Coordinates of C-alpha atoms in Angstrom, one line a residue:
X1 CA -22.8 15.7 -11.7
X2 CA -22.9 13.6 -8.5
X3 CA -20.7 10.8 -8.4
X4 CA -19.2 11.6 -11.8
X5 CA -16.5 9.4 -12.8
X6 CA -14.9 12.1 -14.8
X7 CA -14.7 14.5 -11.9
X8 CA -13.1 11.7 -9.7
X9 CA -10.5 11.1 -12.5
X10 CA -9.7 14.7 -12.7
X11 CA -9.3 15.0 -8.8
X12 CA -6.7 12.1 -8.9
X13 CA -4.2 14.4 -11.0
X14 CA -1.7 16.8 -9.2
X15 CA -1.8 20.4 -10.1
X16 CA 1.2 19.8 -12.4
X17 CA -0.5 16.8 -14.1
X18 CA -3.6 19.0 -14.5
X19 CA -1.6 21.7 -16.3
X20 CA -0.1 19.0 -18.5
X21 CA -3.5 17.5 -19.2
X22 CA -4.7 20.9 -20.4
X23 CA -1.7 21.3 -22.7
X24 CA -2.6 17.9 -24.0
X25 CA -6.1 18.9 -24.7
X26 CA -4.9 22.0 -26.5
X27 CA -2.9 20.1 -28.9
X28 CA -4.7 19.5 -32.2
X29 CA -2.6 16.2 -32.7
X30 CA -4.4 14.6 -29.6
X31 CA -7.9 16.6 -29.4
X32 CA -9.8 18.6 -32.2
X33 CA -12.7 19.5 -30.2
X34 CA -12.6 23.0 -28.6
X35 CA -15.9 22.3 -26.6
X36 CA -14.1 19.2 -24.9
X37 CA -11.4 21.7 -23.6
X38 CA -14.1 24.4 -22.5
X39 CA -15.8 21.6 -20.5
X40 CA -12.4 20.6 -18.9
X41 CA -11.8 24.1 -17.9
X42 CA -15.4 24.4 -16.2
X43 CA -14.8 21.3 -14.2
X44 CA -11.5 22.2 -13.1
X45 CA -12.6 25.6 -12.1
X46 CA -15.4 24.0 -10.2
X47 CA -13.2 21.6 -8.4
X48 CA -10.6 24.3 -7.5
X49 CA -13.4 26.4 -5.8
X50 CA -14.9 23.4 -3.9
X51 CA -13.7 19.8 -3.3
X52 CA -17.0 18.5 -3.5
X53 CA -18.3 17.2 -6.9
X54 CA -19.8 19.9 -9.1
X55 CA -23.3 20.1 -10.3
X56 CA -23.7 19.2 -13.8
X57 CA -26.1 22.1 -14.8
X58 CA -23.7 24.6 -13.4
X59 CA -20.7 23.1 -15.0
X60 CA -22.5 23.3 -18.4
X61 CA -23.5 26.9 -18.0
X62 CA -19.8 27.6 -17.1
X63 CA -18.5 25.9 -20.0
X64 CA -21.3 27.2 -22.6
X65 CA -22.9 30.6 -21.2
X66 CA -26.3 31.1 -22.5
X67 CA -26.6 27.8 -24.1
X68 CA -29.7 25.7 -23.1
X69 CA -28.6 22.8 -20.9
X70 CA -28.7 19.4 -22.8
X71 CA -28.0 16.3 -20.6
X72 CA -27.2 14.2 -23.7
X73 CA -24.8 16.7 -25.3
X74 CA -23.0 17.0 -21.9
X75 CA -22.9 13.2 -21.5
X76 CA -21.3 12.9 -25.0
X77 CA -18.8 15.6 -24.2
X78 CA -18.0 13.9 -20.9
X79 CA -17.3 10.7 -22.7
X80 CA -15.0 12.4 -25.1
X81 CA -13.1 14.0 -22.2
X82 CA -12.9 10.6 -20.3
X83 CA -11.4 9.0 -23.5
X84 CA -8.7 11.9 -23.7
X85 CA -8.0 11.4 -20.0
X86 CA -7.4 7.7 -20.6
X87 CA -5.1 8.6 -23.6
X88 CA -3.2 11.2 -21.6
X89 CA -2.4 8.8 -18.8
X90 CA -1.1 6.2 -21.3
X91 CA 1.1 8.9 -22.9
X92 CA 2.4 9.9 -19.4
X93 CA 3.0 6.5 -18.3
X94 CA 5.3 5.6 -21.3
X95 CA 7.5 8.5 -19.9
X96 CA 7.8 6.6 -16.6
X97 CA 8.4 3.2 -18.4
X98 CA 11.7 3.6 -20.5
X99 CA 11.6 -0.2 -21.3
X100 CA 8.0 0.1 -22.7
X101 CA 9.2 3.3 -24.6
X102 CA 12.1 1.3 -26.2
X103 CA 10.1 -1.6 -26.9
X104 CA 7.3 0.4 -28.7
X105 CA 10.2 2.0 -30.7
X106 CA 11.5 -1.3 -31.8
X107 CA 7.9 -2.3 -32.8
X108 CA 7.3 0.7 -34.9
X109 CA 10.3 0.4 -36.9
X110 CA 9.3 -3.2 -37.6
X111 CA 5.9 -2.1 -38.7
X112 CA 7.5 0.4 -41.1
X113 CA 9.7 -2.1 -42.5
X114 CA 12.8 -0.2 -41.5
X115 CA 15.0 -3.2 -40.5
X116 CA 18.1 -1.3 -40.0
X117 CA 16.5 1.3 -37.9
X118 CA 14.9 -1.5 -35.8
X119 CA 18.3 -3.1 -35.2
X120 CA 19.6 0.3 -34.2
X121 CA 16.6 0.6 -31.7
X122 CA 17.3 -2.8 -30.3
X123 CA 21.0 -1.9 -29.7
X124 CA 20.0 1.4 -28.0
X125 CA 17.4 -0.5 -25.8
X126 CA 19.8 -2.9 -24.7
X127 CA 22.4 -0.3 -23.9
X128 CA 19.7 1.7 -21.8
X129 CA 18.6 -1.6 -20.1
X130 CA 22.0 -2.6 -19.0
X131 CA 23.3 0.8 -18.0
X132 CA 20.3 1.3 -15.6
X133 CA 20.1 0.3 -12.0
X134 CA 16.9 -1.8 -12.1
X135 CA 17.3 -5.6 -12.1
X136 CA 13.6 -6.3 -11.5
X137 CA 11.1 -8.4 -13.3
X138 CA 10.5 -5.8 -15.9
X139 CA 14.4 -5.8 -16.6
X140 CA 14.5 -9.6 -17.2
X141 CA 11.3 -9.5 -19.4
X142 CA 12.7 -6.6 -21.5
X143 CA 15.8 -8.5 -22.0
X144 CA 14.2 -11.6 -23.2
X145 CA 12.0 -9.5 -25.6
X146 CA 15.0 -7.8 -27.1
X147 CA 17.1 -10.8 -27.3
X148 CA 14.3 -12.6 -29.2
X149 CA 14.0 -9.9 -31.7
X150 CA 17.8 -9.8 -32.2
X151 CA 17.7 -13.7 -32.8
X152 CA 14.9 -13.4 -35.3
X153 CA 17.1 -10.7 -37.2
X154 CA 20.2 -12.8 -37.3
X155 CA 18.9 -16.1 -38.9
X156 CA 21.1 -15.7 -41.9
X157 CA 24.0 -15.8 -39.6
X158 CA 24.1 -19.2 -37.8
X159 CA 27.3 -18.9 -35.9
X160 CA 26.3 -15.5 -34.3
X161 CA 22.9 -16.9 -33.9
X162 CA 24.0 -19.9 -31.9
X163 CA 25.5 -17.7 -29.3
X164 CA 22.5 -15.6 -29.1
X165 CA 20.2 -18.6 -28.8
X166 CA 22.0 -19.7 -25.8
X167 CA 21.6 -16.3 -24.2
X168 CA 17.9 -16.3 -25.1
X169 CA 17.4 -19.6 -23.1
X170 CA 19.3 -18.1 -20.1
X171 CA 17.0 -15.0 -20.2
X172 CA 13.9 -16.9 -20.7
X173 CA 14.7 -19.3 -17.8
X174 CA 15.5 -16.3 -15.6
X175 CA 12.4 -14.6 -16.5
X176 CA 10.3 -17.4 -16.0
X177 CA 11.8 -18.5 -12.5
X178 CA 11.3 -14.8 -11.3
X179 CA 7.7 -14.9 -12.4
X180 CA 7.0 -18.3 -10.7
X181 CA 8.9 -17.0 -7.4
X182 CA 7.0 -13.9 -7.3
X183 CA 3.6 -15.5 -7.9
X184 CA 4.5 -18.2 -5.3
X185 CA 5.8 -15.6 -2.7
X186 CA 2.5 -13.6 -3.2
X187 CA 0.0 -16.3 -2.7
X188 CA 1.8 -18.0 0.0
X189 CA 1.8 -14.7 2.0
X190 CA -1.9 -14.1 1.4
X191 CA -3.1 -17.6 1.9
X192 CA -4.2 -17.0 5.6
X193 CA -6.2 -13.9 4.3
X194 CA -8.0 -15.9 1.7
X195 CA -8.2 -19.2 3.5
X196 CA -7.0 -21.1 0.4
X197 CA -4.2 -23.6 -0.3
X198 CA -2.0 -22.0 -3.0
X199 CA -1.2 -23.8 -6.2
X200 CA 2.6 -24.0 -6.1
X201 CA 3.4 -27.3 -7.7
X202 CA 6.1 -25.8 -9.8
X203 CA 8.2 -24.6 -6.8
X204 CA 10.5 -27.9 -6.5
X205 CA 11.6 -27.6 -10.0
X206 CA 12.1 -23.9 -9.7
X207 CA 14.2 -24.3 -6.5
X208 CA 16.4 -27.0 -8.1
X209 CA 17.3 -24.6 -10.8
X210 CA 18.1 -21.7 -8.4
X211 CA 20.1 -23.9 -6.2
X212 CA 21.9 -25.6 -9.2
X213 CA 24.2 -22.5 -9.7
X214 CA 24.8 -19.1 -8.0
X215 CA 21.4 -17.9 -9.3
X216 CA 20.5 -16.2 -5.9
X217 CA 23.1 -13.6 -6.7
X218 CA 20.7 -12.3 -9.3
X219 CA 18.6 -9.6 -7.2
X220 CA 15.2 -10.6 -8.2
X221 CA 15.8 -14.4 -8.1
X222 CA 17.5 -14.0 -4.7
X223 CA 14.7 -11.7 -3.0
X224 CA 11.6 -13.8 -4.2
X225 CA 13.5 -17.2 -3.5
X226 CA 14.3 -16.1 0.0
X227 CA 10.6 -15.0 0.5
X228 CA 9.3 -18.2 -0.7
X229 CA 11.7 -20.2 1.5
X230 CA 10.7 -18.1 4.5
X231 CA 7.0 -18.4 4.0
X232 CA 7.2 -22.2 3.4
X233 CA 9.6 -23.2 6.3
X234 CA 9.0 -20.5 8.8
X235 CA 12.6 -20.4 9.5
X236 CA 14.3 -17.3 10.6
X237 CA 17.4 -17.6 8.6
X238 CA 15.5 -17.1 5.5
X239 CA 13.8 -14.0 6.8
X240 CA 17.4 -12.6 7.6
X241 CA 18.4 -13.4 4.0
X242 CA 15.4 -11.7 2.7
X243 CA 16.1 -8.5 4.7
X244 CA 19.7 -8.7 3.8
X245 CA 18.8 -8.9 0.0
X246 CA 16.4 -5.9 0.5
X247 CA 19.1 -3.9 2.2
X248 CA 21.7 -4.5 -0.4
X249 CA 19.6 -4.5 -3.6
X250 CA 16.8 -2.0 -3.0
X251 CA 18.0 0.2 -6.1
X252 CA 17.2 -3.0 -8.1
X253 CA 13.6 -2.8 -7.7
X254 CA 11.0 -0.3 -8.7
X255 CA 8.9 1.2 -5.7
X256 CA 5.9 -0.9 -6.2
X257 CA 7.9 -4.2 -6.4
X258 CA 9.9 -3.0 -3.4
X259 CA 6.7 -2.3 -1.5
X260 CA 5.4 -5.8 -2.2
X261 CA 8.6 -7.3 -0.8
X262 CA 8.7 -5.2 2.3
X263 CA 5.0 -6.2 3.0
X264 CA 5.7 -9.9 2.6
X265 CA 8.4 -9.6 5.2
X266 CA 6.3 -7.5 7.5
X267 CA 3.5 -10.0 7.2
X268 CA 5.9 -12.7 8.1
X269 CA 6.7 -10.8 11.2
X270 CA 3.1 -10.3 12.0
X271 CA 2.5 -14.2 11.9
X272 CA 5.6 -14.4 14.4
X273 CA 3.9 -11.8 16.8
X274 CA 0.6 -13.9 16.5
X275 CA 2.5 -16.9 17.5
X276 CA 3.6 -15.2 20.7
X277 CA 7.1 -13.8 19.6
X278 CA 7.1 -10.2 20.6
X279 CA 10.7 -9.9 19.6
X280 CA 9.5 -9.3 16.1
X281 CA 8.1 -5.9 16.9
X282 CA 11.7 -4.7 16.6
X283 CA 11.9 -6.4 13.3
X284 CA 8.8 -4.5 12.0
X285 CA 9.9 -1.3 13.4
X286 CA 13.3 -1.6 11.5
X287 CA 11.6 -2.6 8.4
X288 CA 9.3 0.4 8.5
X289 CA 12.2 2.8 9.2
X290 CA 14.0 1.3 6.0
X291 CA 10.8 1.7 4.0
X292 CA 10.5 5.3 5.0
X293 CA 14.1 6.0 4.3
X294 CA 13.8 4.5 0.9
X295 CA 10.4 6.0 0.2
X296 CA 9.2 2.5 -0.5
X297 CA 6.2 3.0 1.7
X298 CA 5.2 6.2 -0.1
X299 CA 2.6 5.7 -3.0
X300 CA 2.5 8.8 -5.2
X301 CA 4.2 10.8 -2.4
X302 CA 1.5 9.6 0.1
X303 CA 1.7 7.3 3.1
X304 CA -1.4 5.2 3.6
X305 CA -3.2 5.9 7.1
X306 CA -3.0 2.0 7.8
X307 CA 0.9 2.2 7.5
X308 CA 0.9 5.6 9.4
X309 CA -1.0 4.0 12.4
X310 CA 1.0 0.7 12.2
X311 CA 4.3 2.6 12.2
X312 CA 3.3 4.5 15.5
X313 CA 2.0 1.1 17.1
X314 CA 5.3 -0.6 16.5
X315 CA 7.4 2.3 17.5
X316 CA 5.6 2.4 20.8
X317 CA 5.8 -1.1 21.2
X318 CA 9.4 -1.1 21.3
X319 CA 9.7 2.0 23.4
X320 CA 11.0 4.3 20.5
X321 CA 9.1 7.1 22.0
X322 CA 11.5 10.0 20.6
X323 CA 11.4 8.5 17.4
X324 CA 7.5 8.2 17.2
X325 CA 7.5 11.9 18.5
X326 CA 9.6 12.8 15.4
X327 CA 7.7 10.7 13.0
X328 CA 4.1 11.7 13.8
X329 CA 4.4 15.4 12.8
X330 CA 7.2 14.7 10.3
X331 CA 4.9 12.4 8.1
X332 CA 1.6 14.2 8.9
X333 CA 1.6 16.0 5.4
X334 CA 2.4 12.7 3.8
X335 CA -1.2 11.7 4.5
X336 CA -4.1 12.5 2.2
X337 CA -5.7 15.8 3.4
X338 CA -9.0 13.9 4.2
X339 CA -7.1 11.5 6.6
X340 CA -4.5 14.1 8.0
X341 CA -5.9 15.9 11.2
X342 CA -7.8 12.7 12.6
X343 CA -4.8 10.5 12.1
X344 CA -2.3 12.9 13.5
X345 CA -4.4 13.7 16.6
X346 CA -5.2 10.1 17.4
X347 CA -1.6 9.1 17.1
X348 CA -0.4 12.0 19.1
X349 CA -2.9 10.7 21.8
X350 CA -1.5 7.4 21.7
X351 CA 2.1 9.0 22.2
X352 CA 0.9 10.9 25.2
X353 CA -0.8 7.6 26.6
X354 CA 2.4 5.9 26.4
X355 CA 4.2 8.7 28.2
X356 CA 1.5 8.7 30.8
X357 CA 0.4 12.3 29.9
X358 CA -3.1 11.4 30.3
X359 CA -4.5 14.9 30.2
X360 CA -2.9 15.7 26.9
X361 CA -4.1 12.4 25.3
X362 CA -7.7 12.9 26.6
X363 CA -7.8 16.5 25.2
X364 CA -6.9 15.1 21.7
X365 CA -9.3 12.1 21.9
X366 CA -12.2 14.2 23.2
X367 CA -11.8 17.1 20.6
X368 CA -10.9 15.1 17.4
X369 CA -13.7 14.2 14.8
X370 CA -13.0 10.6 13.8
X371 CA -15.3 10.0 10.8
X372 CA -13.8 6.6 10.3
X373 CA -16.0 4.1 12.4
X374 CA -12.9 1.8 13.6
X375 CA -10.8 4.9 14.4
X376 CA -13.5 6.1 16.5
X377 CA -13.9 2.8 18.3
X378 CA -10.0 2.7 18.9
X379 CA -10.1 6.2 20.3
X380 CA -12.8 5.2 22.7
X381 CA -11.0 2.2 23.9
X382 CA -7.9 4.4 24.4
X383 CA -10.2 6.6 26.8
X384 CA -11.4 3.6 28.5
X385 CA -7.9 2.5 29.4
X386 CA -7.0 6.2 30.6
X387 CA -10.1 6.4 32.8
X388 CA -9.4 3.1 34.5
X389 CA -5.7 4.0 35.0
X390 CA -6.7 7.2 36.6
X391 CA -9.2 5.6 38.8
X392 CA -12.1 7.4 37.2
X393 CA -14.6 4.7 38.1
X394 CA -17.9 6.7 37.7
X395 CA -16.7 8.4 34.5
X396 CA -15.6 5.0 33.1
X397 CA -19.1 3.4 33.7
X398 CA -20.7 6.3 31.8
X399 CA -18.2 5.8 29.1
X400 CA -18.7 2.0 28.7
X401 CA -22.6 2.6 28.5
X402 CA -21.9 5.3 25.9
X403 CA -19.8 3.1 23.9
X404 CA -22.2 0.3 24.0
X405 CA -24.9 2.7 22.8
X406 CA -22.5 3.8 20.2
X407 CA -22.1 0.1 18.9
X408 CA -25.8 -0.3 18.7
X409 CA -26.6 3.0 16.9
X410 CA -23.7 2.5 14.3
X411 CA -24.5 -1.2 13.7
X412 CA -21.1 -2.4 13.8
X413 CA -21.1 -6.2 12.7
X414 CA -19.0 -9.1 12.6
X415 CA -15.6 -9.4 14.2
X416 CA -15.3 -5.7 15.2
X417 CA -18.8 -5.8 17.0
X418 CA -17.8 -9.0 19.0
X419 CA -14.4 -7.6 19.9
X420 CA -15.6 -4.2 21.2
X421 CA -18.6 -5.9 23.0
X422 CA -16.1 -8.2 24.7
X423 CA -13.8 -5.2 25.7
X424 CA -17.0 -3.5 27.2
X425 CA -18.1 -6.7 29.2
X426 CA -14.6 -7.5 30.5
X427 CA -14.0 -3.8 31.6
X428 CA -17.2 -3.9 33.4
X429 CA -16.2 -7.1 35.3
X430 CA -12.6 -5.6 36.0
X431 CA -14.1 -2.3 37.3
X432 CA -16.5 -4.4 39.9
X433 CA -13.8 -6.6 40.9
X434 CA -13.3 -6.5 44.7
X435 CA -9.9 -5.9 46.2
X436 CA -7.7 -9.0 47.0
X437 CA -6.9 -12.1 45.4
X438 CA -10.2 -14.0 45.7
X439 CA -11.8 -16.6 43.4
X440 CA -13.4 -13.7 41.4
X441 CA -10.0 -12.5 40.1
X442 CA -8.9 -16.1 39.1
X443 CA -12.3 -16.6 37.2
X444 CA -11.8 -13.1 35.4
X445 CA -8.3 -14.2 34.4
X446 CA -9.7 -17.3 32.8
X447 CA -12.5 -15.2 31.1
X448 CA -9.9 -12.9 29.6
X449 CA -7.7 -15.7 28.5
X450 CA -10.5 -17.6 26.9
X451 CA -12.6 -14.7 25.2
X452 CA -11.9 -14.3 21.5
X453 CA -11.9 -11.9 19.8
X454 CA -10.2 -9.6 22.4
X455 CA -7.8 -7.1 20.9
X456 CA -7.0 -5.8 24.5
X457 CA -6.1 -9.1 26.2
X458 CA -2.6 -8.1 27.3
X459 CA -3.7 -4.7 28.7
X460 CA -6.6 -6.6 30.8
X461 CA -4.1 -8.9 32.1
X462 CA -1.6 -6.5 33.2
X463 CA -4.3 -4.4 34.9
X464 CA -5.5 -7.7 36.6
X465 CA -2.0 -8.1 38.2
X466 CA -1.9 -4.5 39.6

């Protein structure tokens, strides 16, 4: 059962969700095959005993003791179980999507020809929509769908329908504008990553509509409008407007939409940092803190290792050492188990380094088992800096040789290979530099400034001046 899609799907469920799926399979409304339920029990028992993917023969014998193994029969049962899983997550998703649940109810009554019940369902759906806090894209799309159904049902009442047609046009315009602004803000934010020129021909007309009245007061319109303006003009006032909008209207957006808006703001700050404006480290730090407070940065209760690392880096950059010391253990268990120990130890080492507690930092860096290649290289770079700052010249020479050997052995390629080879080369030059302010120092400065890529450029320049 190596690399079984089914086992991986089941591993994605929480213990509570697994129990729900079991009850789902026990319901004859959804599942009439007892052998599918037996297979589920066997796979779950195997996964609970060991996190590795179970052996297919062992699972079959667990499910059907004494029965001769049949690969074709097991494949068929696994296919049935995957289909049941897909059906289960659809049913579960409806519970988390009240607008979808309401809309399906409207369409169900329509299919049955129950017009009066359909009208009641539309009215109830409108009440739930307007009484909720969300004012996101889903809110505007649902409002348009419901209004359209209402207009269709009132064709025989021209006076009432005229008013509703006007409301329908307003809802359609708002929905289309929000969709256009979201699309534009996303591609504008990502264009540097994909090296492409985004197709945003529609933006001038969209901007005119937004600016023609007080449409920016609509949370979704305002947030995406400010994001687009920020990305197009690179002006700080639009960044501040977006930050203010996110602060005031965060309850209006679902977590995934709020996360995207936060990352657009953070990526803008990163661009400013890359342009040399280090004041934006503080802005990123504040955005991350807000994202943690609102749980925007958590996906299904977990914080990504990348965000965990970046939060620590920005906290250290703004010298918020006490806050970082609180954050690292506080959010350790918000990481997935497979990342938890290595991410915790590496970031604690970073904190100790920032406090010049070199012994504690080295202990963590030397003992930890960093399975991720780039984390391992980052840890070796951190050790390089500690050895240099402690004046451990011989240890550093051996460390640099071992680091170069590691790069060759692991066959690191592309940007990362060039970067770490440059770090090793310049570290050796810095180590061999004679005392005083001779021409060698000026030559090395020129080399550091011109070498690219070089992620430790600032550190090398600082050490050169000591």
